[in-house]
Coordinates of N, CA, C and O in Angstrom, one line a residue:
X1 N 16.8 21.1 -27.1 CA 17.6 20.8 -28.2 C 17.2 21.4 -29.6 O 17.8 21.2 -30.6
X2 N 16.1 22.2 -29.6 CA 15.7 22.8 -30.9 C 14.6 21.9 -31.5 O 13.7 21.5 -30.9
X3 N 14.8 21.6 -32.8 CA 13.9 20.8 -33.6 C 14.3 19.3 -33.5 O 15.5 19.0 -33.8
X4 N 13.3 18.5 -33.1 CA 13.6 17.0 -33.0 C 12.5 16.3 -33.7 O 11.3 16.6 -33.5
X5 N 12.8 15.3 -34.4 CA 11.7 14.4 -35.0 C 11.1 13.6 -33.9 O 11.8 13.1 -33.0
X6 N 9.8 13.5 -33.8 CA 9.1 12.8 -32.7 C 9.7 11.3 -32.6 O 9.7 10.8 -31.5
X7 N 10.1 10.7 -33.6 CA 10.6 9.3 -33.5 C 11.9 9.3 -32.8 O 12.4 8.3 -32.3
X8 N 12.6 10.5 -32.6 CA 13.8 10.6 -31.9 C 13.7 11.0 -30.5 O 14.7 11.3 -29.8
X9 N 12.5 11.2 -30.0 CA 12.3 11.6 -28.6 C 12.9 10.6 -27.7 O 12.6 9.4 -27.8
X10 N 13.6 11.1 -26.7 CA 14.2 10.2 -25.7 C 14.2 10.8 -24.3 O 13.6 11.9 -24.2
X11 N 14.8 10.2 -23.4 CA 14.8 10.6 -22.0 C 15.3 12.0 -21.8 O 15.0 12.7 -20.8
X12 N 16.2 12.5 -22.7 CA 16.8 13.8 -22.5 C 15.8 14.9 -22.9 O 15.9 16.1 -22.5
X13 N 14.7 14.6 -23.6 CA 13.7 15.5 -24.0 C 12.6 15.5 -23.0 O 12.0 14.4 -22.7
X14 N 12.2 16.6 -22.5 CA 11.1 16.7 -21.5 C 9.8 17.2 -22.1 O 8.7 16.8 -21.6
X15 N 9.8 18.0 -23.2 CA 8.6 18.5 -23.8 C 8.7 18.4 -25.3 O 9.8 18.7 -25.9
X16 N 7.6 18.0 -25.9 CA 7.6 17.9 -27.4 C 6.3 18.5 -27.8 O 5.2 18.1 -27.4
X17 N 6.4 19.5 -28.7 CA 5.2 20.2 -29.3 C 5.1 19.8 -30.7 O 6.0 20.0 -31.5
X18 N 3.9 19.3 -31.1 CA 3.6 18.9 -32.4 C 2.4 19.7 -32.9 O 1.3 19.4 -32.6
X19 N 2.6 20.8 -33.6 CA 1.5 21.8 -33.8 C 0.6 21.3 -34.9 O -0.6 21.6 -34.9
X20 N 1.1 20.5 -35.9 CA 0.2 20.2 -37.0 C 0.7 19.0 -37.8 O 1.2 19.1 -38.9
X21 N 0.6 17.9 -37.2 CA 1.0 16.7 -37.9 C -0.2 15.8 -38.2 O -0.7 15.1 -37.3
X22 N -0.8 16.0 -39.4 CA -2.1 15.4 -39.7 C -2.0 13.9 -40.0 O -2.9 13.1 -39.7
X23 N -0.9 13.5 -40.5 CA -0.7 12.0 -40.9 C 0.5 11.5 -40.1 O 1.6 12.1 -40.1
X24 N 0.3 10.4 -39.4 CA 1.3 9.9 -38.5 C 1.4 8.4 -38.6 O 0.3 7.8 -38.7
X25 N 2.5 7.8 -38.6 CA 2.7 6.4 -38.6 C 2.4 5.8 -37.3 O 2.8 6.3 -36.2
X26 N 1.6 4.7 -37.2 CA 1.3 4.1 -35.9 C 2.6 3.8 -35.1 O 2.5 3.9 -33.9
X27 N 3.7 3.4 -35.7 CA 4.9 3.1 -35.0 C 5.4 4.3 -34.2 O 5.9 4.2 -33.1
X28 N 5.3 5.5 -34.8 CA 5.7 6.8 -34.1 C 4.8 7.0 -32.9 O 5.2 7.4 -31.8
X29 N 3.5 6.8 -33.1 CA 2.5 7.0 -32.0 C 2.9 6.1 -30.8 O 2.9 6.5 -29.7
X30 N 3.2 4.8 -31.1 CA 3.6 3.8 -30.1 C 4.8 4.3 -29.4 O 4.9 4.2 -28.2
X31 N 5.8 4.8 -30.2 CA 7.1 5.2 -29.5 C 6.8 6.4 -28.6 O 7.3 6.4 -27.5
X32 N 6.0 7.4 -29.0 CA 5.7 8.5 -28.2 C 4.8 8.1 -27.0 O 5.0 8.7 -25.9
X33 N 4.0 7.1 -27.1 CA 3.2 6.6 -26.0 C 4.2 6.1 -24.9 O 4.0 6.4 -23.7
X34 N 5.2 5.4 -25.3 CA 6.2 4.9 -24.3 C 7.0 6.1 -23.7 O 7.3 6.1 -22.5
X35 N 7.3 7.1 -24.5 CA 8.0 8.3 -24.1 C 7.2 9.0 -23.1 O 7.7 9.5 -22.0
X36 N 5.9 9.2 -23.3 CA 5.0 9.9 -22.4 C 4.9 9.1 -21.1 O 4.9 9.7 -20.0
X37 N 4.7 7.8 -21.2 CA 4.6 7.0 -20.0 C 5.9 7.1 -19.1 O 5.9 6.9 -17.9
X38 N 7.0 7.4 -19.8 CA 8.3 7.5 -19.1 C 8.5 8.9 -18.5 O 9.5 9.2 -17.9
X39 N 7.5 9.8 -18.7 CA 7.6 11.1 -18.1 C 7.6 12.3 -19.1 O 7.6 13.4 -18.7
X40 N 7.6 12.0 -20.4 CA 7.6 13.1 -21.4 C 6.3 13.8 -21.4 O 5.3 13.2 -21.1
X41 N 6.3 15.1 -21.8 CA 5.1 15.9 -22.0 C 4.9 16.2 -23.5 O 5.7 16.7 -24.1
X42 N 3.7 15.7 -24.0 CA 3.4 15.9 -25.4 C 2.3 16.9 -25.6 O 1.2 16.8 -24.9
X43 N 2.5 17.9 -26.4 CA 1.5 18.9 -26.7 C 1.1 18.8 -28.2 O 2.0 18.9 -29.0
X44 N -0.2 18.6 -28.5 CA -0.6 18.4 -29.8 C -1.5 19.6 -30.3 O -2.3 20.1 -29.5
X45 N -1.3 19.9 -31.6 CA -2.2 21.0 -32.2 C -3.5 20.4 -32.5 O -3.7 19.2 -32.5
X46 N -4.5 21.2 -32.9 CA -5.8 20.9 -33.1 C -6.1 19.9 -34.2 O -7.0 19.1 -34.2
X47 N -5.3 20.0 -35.3 CA -5.5 19.1 -36.5 C -4.6 17.9 -36.5 O -4.7 17.1 -37.5
X48 N -3.9 17.6 -35.5 CA -3.1 16.4 -35.4 C -4.0 15.2 -35.5 O -5.0 15.1 -34.9
X49 N -3.6 14.3 -36.4 CA -4.4 13.0 -36.5 C -5.6 13.1 -37.4 O -6.4 12.2 -37.4
X50 N -5.7 14.2 -38.2 CA -6.9 14.4 -39.0 C -7.0 13.3 -40.1 O -8.1 13.1 -40.6
X51 N -5.9 12.8 -40.5 CA -5.8 11.8 -41.6 C -5.2 10.5 -41.1 O -4.3 10.5 -40.3
X52 N -5.7 9.4 -41.7 CA -5.1 8.1 -41.5 C -3.8 8.0 -42.2 O -3.5 8.8 -43.1
X53 N -3.1 6.9 -42.0 CA -1.8 6.7 -42.6 C -1.9 6.6 -44.1 O -0.9 6.9 -44.8
X54 N -3.0 6.2 -44.6 CA -3.3 6.1 -46.1 C -3.7 7.5 -46.7 O -4.1 7.5 -47.9
X55 N -3.6 8.6 -46.0 CA -3.9 9.9 -46.4 C -5.4 10.2 -46.5 O -5.8 11.3 -46.9
X56 N -6.3 9.3 -46.1 CA -7.7 9.5 -46.1 C -8.1 10.2 -44.8 O -7.5 9.9 -43.7
X57 N -9.1 11.0 -44.8 CA -9.6 11.6 -43.6 C -10.1 10.5 -42.7 O -10.8 9.6 -43.1
X58 N -9.7 10.5 -41.5 CA -10.0 9.4 -40.6 C -11.5 9.5 -40.1 O -12.0 10.5 -40.0
X59 N -12.1 8.3 -40.0 CA -13.4 8.3 -39.5 C -13.5 8.2 -37.9 O -14.5 8.2 -37.3
X60 N -12.3 8.1 -37.3 CA -12.1 8.1 -35.9 C -12.2 9.5 -35.4 O -11.9 10.5 -36.1
X61 N -12.8 9.7 -34.2 CA -12.8 11.1 -33.6 C -11.4 11.6 -33.6 O -10.4 10.9 -33.3
X62 N -11.3 13.0 -33.8 CA -10.0 13.6 -33.6 C -9.5 13.4 -32.2 O -10.3 13.5 -31.3
X63 N -8.3 13.3 -32.0 CA -7.2 13.4 -32.9 C -6.7 12.0 -33.5 O -5.5 11.7 -33.6
X64 N -7.6 11.2 -33.9 CA -7.3 10.0 -34.6 C -6.4 9.0 -33.8 O -6.7 8.7 -32.6
X65 N -5.2 8.7 -34.4 CA -4.3 7.8 -33.7 C -3.7 8.4 -32.4 O -3.2 7.7 -31.5
X66 N -3.8 9.7 -32.3 CA -3.3 10.4 -31.1 C -4.3 10.3 -29.9 O -3.9 10.7 -28.8
X67 N -5.4 9.8 -30.1 CA -6.5 9.9 -29.2 C -6.1 9.4 -27.7 O -6.5 10.0 -26.8
X68 N -5.5 8.3 -27.7 CA -5.1 7.8 -26.3 C -4.1 8.7 -25.6 O -4.0 8.7 -24.4
X69 N -3.3 9.4 -26.4 CA -2.3 10.3 -25.8 C -2.8 11.7 -25.5 O -2.2 12.4 -24.7
X70 N -4.0 12.0 -26.1 CA -4.4 13.4 -26.0 C -5.0 13.8 -24.6 O -5.1 14.9 -24.3
X71 N -5.5 12.8 -23.9 CA -6.1 13.0 -22.6 C -7.3 14.0 -22.6 O -7.6 14.7 -21.6
X72 N -8.0 14.1 -23.8 CA -9.2 14.8 -23.9 C -10.2 13.9 -24.5 O -9.9 13.1 -25.3
X73 N -11.4 14.1 -24.1 CA -12.5 13.3 -24.6 C -13.7 14.1 -25.1 O -13.9 15.1 -24.6

């Protein structure tokens, strides 16, 4: 479908590429976690999750809030 906001990902979307989203709302991560569990494929760029929602650099290992979805350790 072209460009889709991650919060709008639904069953019709099979692949979502997020190349550089450094600040993400926890609610969007939760929505995408459900979408991935339902069969969606999420591809994240290297700097995704570099900042917390308050715009501060996260002290969590990259990819921050995306960590559980990233499948890399």
